Amino acid sequence: MVRGYKIATLGSHTALQILKGAKDEGFKTIAICKEGTEEPYKSFGVADEIILVKSFKEVPKLEKELIKRKAVLIPHGSFIAHMGIDEVMNLKVPYFGNKKILEWESDRAMERKWLKAAGLKLPKIFKKASEIDRSVIVKFHGALGGKGYFIANSPRDFRRKIKGHEKDTYQIQEYIIGVPMYIHYFYSPITDELEILGFDKRYESNVDSLGRISARDQFALESIDPSYVVVGNVPVVLRESLLPEAFRMGRNVVEESKKIAPPGLFGPFCLETVVTPNQEFYVFEISARIVAGTNPYIQGSPYSQLKYKEPMSTGRRIAREIKTAIQKKKTNLIFH
Ligand code: AMP
Ligand code: AMP
């Protein structure tokens, strides 16, 4: 039924649910693991084959082997983070996703252009520190990841807190007061259907534990800076009357992507938002691939349970799409 195709991915991020979902749909699976990190993929029995590498940078060298095995690569957050965008762009193994979108996703200015054109609300960006006239979050890029972020509320406050990091690349973003909400979508180019598969919020160190210290002690620990290093994800359900807006935003993003990077975004993607007390979604980022916030839903989410008769994780939904494309002879729509 799956004509000998195998599902392959890097052993990290969302590989467990991707490989489990693939097996549930009848595919054989391959996990590419960094030496010393293969235990979960063995222990949970999700990989039919494990290929060990010293570093994910070696993956392009495996191309011939993967093509010979009829592997389809499923990208996730570790691909760009550990292989690099050029290496991913140049991969010749069938790849589930539109690589042209990667360029839009990984360049902050292009990403904003896309989301703005889709009619979404975005936090204001301050080009110069002297323009800061409200609370802002200062985000560092690259190696610093979620570390070192800080909140400032005036140019003076900013200059005090940026000391020692003036040379790093960062963005000054309006700080939106509200709650974070990560929306997990799936768009099928075969049926033109947009699904919502779930929501999550992140569990970030140390910011999610600062509230466990009294204000008095927070003052005493003056030297503690908040950081936003993700260590886990927490499932959330959305207030139901906000669902129509969540669908509208997802649909607009897909339609706009068809204009900027034909044939457009497809498969899983995520809008990373903050929802204000006025029930407005501010989108601070898009991930044009599966996000790790879908990991709590290996047995399906409340939303996938409404739609599917069997447990449907995002990983399994990807495999289902590939299977449908193989059966309908439409793999040209989804392998890039
Ligand atoms: P890793 O393979 O864990 O090094 O992660 C690769 C990328 O995915 C990094 O940019 C991480 O910040 C991101 N990431 C990993 N796990 C999660 C998670 N549970 N939630 C959100 N983002 C994650
Ligand atoms: P990021 O590294 O962009 O994923 O941001 C890390 C965390 O900071 C997220 O989990 C959000 O909760 C929070 N955050 C990011 N951008 C904003 C913003 N503009 N306003 C308020 N909170 C934000």
PDB file of N, CA and C in Angstrom, residues 26 55-56 83 104 108 132 140 158 200 220 223 227 244 262 264 276 301 306 311:
ATOM      1  N   GLY A  26       1.593   2.185   8.310  1.00  0.00           N
ATOM      2  CA  GLY A  26       2.094   1.063   7.513  1.00  0.00           C
ATOM      3  C   GLY A  26       3.450   1.258   6.855  1.00  0.00           C
ATOM      4  N   SER A  55      27.569  13.656  13.820  1.00  0.00           N
ATOM      5  CA  SER A  55      26.911  14.960  13.903  1.00  0.00           C
ATOM      6  C   SER A  55      25.853  15.006  12.791  1.00  0.00           C
ATOM      7  N   PHE A  56      24.783  15.781  13.001  1.00  0.00           N
ATOM      8  CA  PHE A  56      23.746  15.876  11.962  1.00  0.00           C
ATOM      9  C   PHE A  56      24.280  16.550  10.694  1.00  0.00           C
ATOM     10  N   MET A  83      21.593  21.219  11.183  1.00  0.00           N
ATOM     11  CA  MET A  83      22.228  20.970   9.882  1.00  0.00           C
ATOM     12  C   MET A  83      22.582  22.263   9.172  1.00  0.00           C
ATOM     13  N   TRP A 104      11.497  32.214   3.739  1.00  0.00           N
ATOM     14  CA  TRP A 104      10.573  33.192   4.328  1.00  0.00           C
ATOM     15  C   TRP A 104      10.495  33.049   5.830  1.00  0.00           C
ATOM     16  N   ARG A 108      13.682  37.111   9.459  1.00  0.00           N
ATOM     17  CA  ARG A 108      12.648  37.794  10.261  1.00  0.00           C
ATOM     18  C   ARG A 108      11.887  38.866   9.488  1.00  0.00           C
ATOM     19  N   ILE A 132      12.030  53.368  22.022  1.00  0.00           N
ATOM     20  CA  ILE A 132      11.239  52.541  22.953  1.00  0.00           C
ATOM     21  C   ILE A 132      10.304  53.426  23.787  1.00  0.00           C
ATOM     22  N   PHE A 140      17.524  37.712  21.608  1.00  0.00           N
ATOM     23  CA  PHE A 140      18.795  37.428  20.937  1.00  0.00           C
ATOM     24  C   PHE A 140      18.609  36.280  19.968  1.00  0.00           C
ATOM     25  N   PHE A 158      16.821  49.918  28.636  1.00  0.00           N
ATOM     26  CA  PHE A 158      17.402  49.061  27.607  1.00  0.00           C
ATOM     27  C   PHE A 158      18.931  49.147  27.635  1.00  0.00           C
ATOM     28  N   ASP A 200      -0.748  24.356  22.349  1.00  0.00           N
ATOM     29  CA  ASP A 200       0.083  24.112  23.537  1.00  0.00           C
ATOM     30  C   ASP A 200       0.604  25.427  24.066  1.00  0.00           C
ATOM     31  N   ALA A 220      15.529  40.335  46.093  1.00  0.00           N
ATOM     32  CA  ALA A 220      16.783  39.931  46.724  1.00  0.00           C
ATOM     33  C   ALA A 220      17.709  39.263  45.705  1.00  0.00           C
ATOM     34  N   SER A 223      20.243  39.549  40.653  1.00  0.00           N
ATOM     35  CA  SER A 223      21.071  39.143  39.521  1.00  0.00           C
ATOM     36  C   SER A 223      20.389  38.111  38.621  1.00  0.00           C
ATOM     37  N   SER A 227      15.110  33.768  31.519  1.00  0.00           N
ATOM     38  CA  SER A 227      15.478  33.177  30.231  1.00  0.00           C
ATOM     39  C   SER A 227      14.282  32.363  29.761  1.00  0.00           C
ATOM     40  N   PRO A 244     -12.955  30.288  15.578  1.00  0.00           N
ATOM     41  CA  PRO A 244     -13.116  30.817  14.209  1.00  0.00           C
ATOM     42  C   PRO A 244     -11.950  31.713  13.799  1.00  0.00           C
ATOM     43  N   PRO A 262       5.025  29.827  -4.339  1.00  0.00           N
ATOM     44  CA  PRO A 262       4.196  28.753  -4.886  1.00  0.00           C
ATOM     45  C   PRO A 262       4.917  27.406  -4.810  1.00  0.00           C
ATOM     46  N   GLY A 264       3.176  27.037  -2.169  1.00  0.00           N
ATOM     47  CA  GLY A 264       2.717  27.464  -0.856  1.00  0.00           C
ATOM     48  C   GLY A 264       3.054  26.499   0.259  1.00  0.00           C
ATOM     49  N   THR A 276      -4.395  38.550  24.048  1.00  0.00           N
ATOM     50  CA  THR A 276      -4.566  39.643  25.024  1.00  0.00           C
ATOM     51  C   THR A 276      -5.916  39.515  25.734  1.00  0.00           C
ATOM     52  N   SER A 301      -5.386  14.744  20.018  1.00  0.00           N
ATOM     53  CA  SER A 301      -5.756  15.869  20.883  1.00  0.00           C
ATOM     54  C   SER A 301      -7.275  15.906  20.947  1.00  0.00           C
ATOM     55  N   LEU A 306     -12.175  14.847  17.596  1.00  0.00           N
ATOM     56  CA  LEU A 306     -13.463  15.216  17.008  1.00  0.00           C
ATOM     57  C   LEU A 306     -13.535  14.756  15.547  1.00  0.00           C
ATOM     58  N   PRO A 311      -6.488   7.417  16.961  1.00  0.00           N
ATOM     59  CA  PRO A 311      -5.570   8.434  17.504  1.00  0.00           C
ATOM     60  C   PRO A 311      -4.793   9.075  16.368  1.00  0.00           C
TER      61      PRO A 311
END
